[in-house]
Amino acid sequence: MRLTLDDFRADFSLQLASHAETTGELTQDSFFEVFTSFLVDSGEIETADRCFFKKRSMRIDGYGGDPIDTDFVLSVIVSDYSSSDELENVNRADIELVCKRATNFISNCLESSFFNDLDEASQEFGFADIVRQRWDIIQKIRVIFITNKSLSLRKAEFEPIPINGINAEFTCWDINRLHSYVNSGKEREEISINLSEYGGAIAVLPAHQFNSPFKSYLCVMPGNTLANIYQKWGTRLLEKNVRVFLQAKGKVNKGIRNSLESEPEMFFAYNNGITATAEAISTEQTERGIALTSLHDFQIVNGGQTTASIFDAKRRDINLDNVTVQMKLSVVDQDKSKEVVPKISEYANSQNKVSSADFFSNHPFHIAIENFSRTIIGPPKPGTTLQTKWFYERARGQYQDARSNSGTTSERKKFDAIHPRSQLVTKTDLAKVLNTFRCRPDLVSKGAQKSFTEFAAAIQKTWEKEGEEHKTFNEQFFKHSMSKKLIYNSLEKLVSAQEWYQGGYRANVVTYALAKLIDVLNKKGKKLNLTRIWNQQSISKELEETLLEIAFKAYEHITTPPLGSPTNVTEYAKTSKCWDIFKNEDYILPKDASTFLINKSVARLEQSQAESKQKLVNEVDIQKKVIELGGPFWSSVLEFSSQNNLLTQRDWSLLSTATAIPSKLPSSDKDFKQLLQLLERARKRGFQK
């Protein structure tokens, strides 16, 4: 459901209030966290680290990670939050003033007198140190302005400001742009490219049949054009999951590099080229044939190393005039995009064991967790009789859509009561929490996208290993995952309320503290009693005290990096060294820890019982699906498979039996599973019912 701007603003305000209430943060901090989570999802930045500094003519609110990890781009974030119920406007002068203050800060970071006056324990000192350390490799500076006001401009473009030879570009995200992005339903913001701005139109050759529902083209992309596009859009060109699974970003293949330097005219012959998609294109007829002039929602789904290598060559002043790249371009409209693009991505990357197509929001894992979240009701919290649900949002906007579908005010209040926003869990939330409990706080500290990447790989490995059973991801897995999220939320709020907590690094403190506790328990053969936490929908006083004790140790550890480590606390927390040192520090569990623990043997028994139950559920679901398809359907599968020579004698016999459903049923669970396999085989060969 598309939200009006007013509805979106109201929902955004509720998100801020819920985040502030859940975490114990100030509204300004919650605004930064909530707004930048959208920017990370959209591909605007890979991570957002809070760093508030305001003094004289300088101001920053955060930054987008270490430039060495972000294609040598330094991204600075400045925010303008309004608490007014009325929609306020922001004009060019306001934005230019704020952004100028950000560039002043960057410029001052390079001045020793300013840098030496900063408190070494402060967030601004850590960021200034990054600027100084990375200045020689920084290729681009971006100042990202975020606001819940409305941008009142005819032309939302700003002149760049030079900083010691590097131009700082401004990017604005106001409430209107955020509203448009969320309403689009896309997992990232679209990229539209007018090729005249990057080197000119490209010759294309149609490669599709006249009556084909999809259009495909073979193109010859000049190296300079591809490098110019990448220089503007960076890794946002590379479909998010592909680039993180295959680790294409920033890597330069030696063979590609050599051919660019020594035999540029042979690059087309030596290189496999790139595979790309677009939702729409524009072409024109020229004397030399059809020319591609623009691409809407352009994405490179295979060829990340090729693209990054060509840009790297341009950055090193290698002449690309004789470099051309073959490009296979598929035009897929928006309605089919979510279904088709993952398959193009999967097949284009088939040589890699793990592909991005395996972990889009429609992956069976996400669907399974979503189904559990819609049907499983949590017990009442202490002191209440109300039972609530934990809402898993596998695709952005599901929660708001479900809430909007509650027509009347009373129905919406009922929805809010049963599905409190504090119990909304996104894919990246789940990844963050489960990676923490896998004892990877250094990974979690690297940001939502990197955390999600490894989470996806781990889940996918288990999914493939289990084949059709998928018994690990059962009802207990869901309940325990939500219990872990409950613990994580609780510790966030507890840390915010402590006298020793001076602001900043809370996310790092929480993930490190929880990972430390789990590591200690694993070594002692103990587990948290997650079933009890689920049943109580809260954590005990004893667990609270234990977590706070470890959290204080985590805070002290993170904020005092040893010699030879990054002086920036946020960056230090992202290193394996930080975790290794903290993991090996001695910690003795309190005597009352037994109140929230169970033995591993008990946990294994609970897990075994849950897996057995899920196995039975899976078998029933398979039988139900086969029976619901009905005899006539299976008759058509038999006919198609026979005509295409897909069947053995046993397959033919089994399908013949299925044509008699429901009067006659397959005789075993194995037969039911085999029927679905035969159906999948037929569909891969063109069966379309």
PDB file of C-alpha atoms in Angstrom, residues 5 33 81 114 127 129 199 205 215 221 223 255 268 274 297 304 397 437 441 481 501 519 530 573 621 630 637-638 679:
ATOM      1  CA  LEU A   5       3.356  11.893   2.693  1.00  0.00           C
ATOM      2  CA  GLU A  33      19.959   5.834  13.542  1.00  0.00           C
ATOM      3  CA  TYR A  81      15.842  17.190  12.725  1.00  0.00           C
ATOM      4  CA  PHE A 114      42.986  21.746  15.609  1.00  0.00           C
ATOM      5  CA  PHE A 127      37.050  10.501  12.959  1.00  0.00           C
ATOM      6  CA  ASP A 129      42.335  10.658  12.799  1.00  0.00           C
ATOM      7  CA  GLY A 199      30.572   9.473 -22.742  1.00  0.00           C
ATOM      8  CA  LEU A 205      22.302  -5.379 -30.942  1.00  0.00           C
ATOM      9  CA  LYS A 215      14.155  -7.835 -24.138  1.00  0.00           C
ATOM     10  CA  MET A 221      30.624  -0.491 -23.595  1.00  0.00           C
ATOM     11  CA  GLY A 223      35.979   1.513 -20.959  1.00  0.00           C
ATOM     12  CA  GLY A 255      45.027 -10.610 -15.315  1.00  0.00           C
ATOM     13  CA  PHE A 268      37.407  -7.175 -25.229  1.00  0.00           C
ATOM     14  CA  ILE A 274      29.586  -7.833 -17.638  1.00  0.00           C
ATOM     15  CA  ASP A 297      17.330   1.269 -12.591  1.00  0.00           C
ATOM     16  CA  GLY A 304      32.042  -6.525 -10.425  1.00  0.00           C
ATOM     17  CA  GLY A 397       7.238  -1.806   4.423  1.00  0.00           C
ATOM     18  CA  PHE A 437      25.183 -14.756  19.522  1.00  0.00           C
ATOM     19  CA  PRO A 441      30.870  -8.670  17.534  1.00  0.00           C
ATOM     20  CA  SER A 481      15.763 -15.882  17.874  1.00  0.00           C
ATOM     21  CA  TYR A 501      27.989   5.476  29.729  1.00  0.00           C
ATOM     22  CA  ASP A 519      31.697 -17.272  24.654  1.00  0.00           C
ATOM     23  CA  LEU A 530      16.010 -18.931  26.026  1.00  0.00           C
ATOM     24  CA  ALA A 573      35.675  -2.357  17.385  1.00  0.00           C
ATOM     25  CA  ASP A 621       3.025 -29.711   4.333  1.00  0.00           C
ATOM     26  CA  GLY A 630      -5.142 -32.462  -7.576  1.00  0.00           C
ATOM     27  CA  VAL A 637       2.625 -32.927 -15.516  1.00  0.00           C
ATOM     28  CA  LEU A 638       2.650 -36.550 -16.707  1.00  0.00           C
ATOM     29  CA  LEU A 679       7.212 -31.112 -10.885  1.00  0.00           C
TER      30      LEU A 679
END
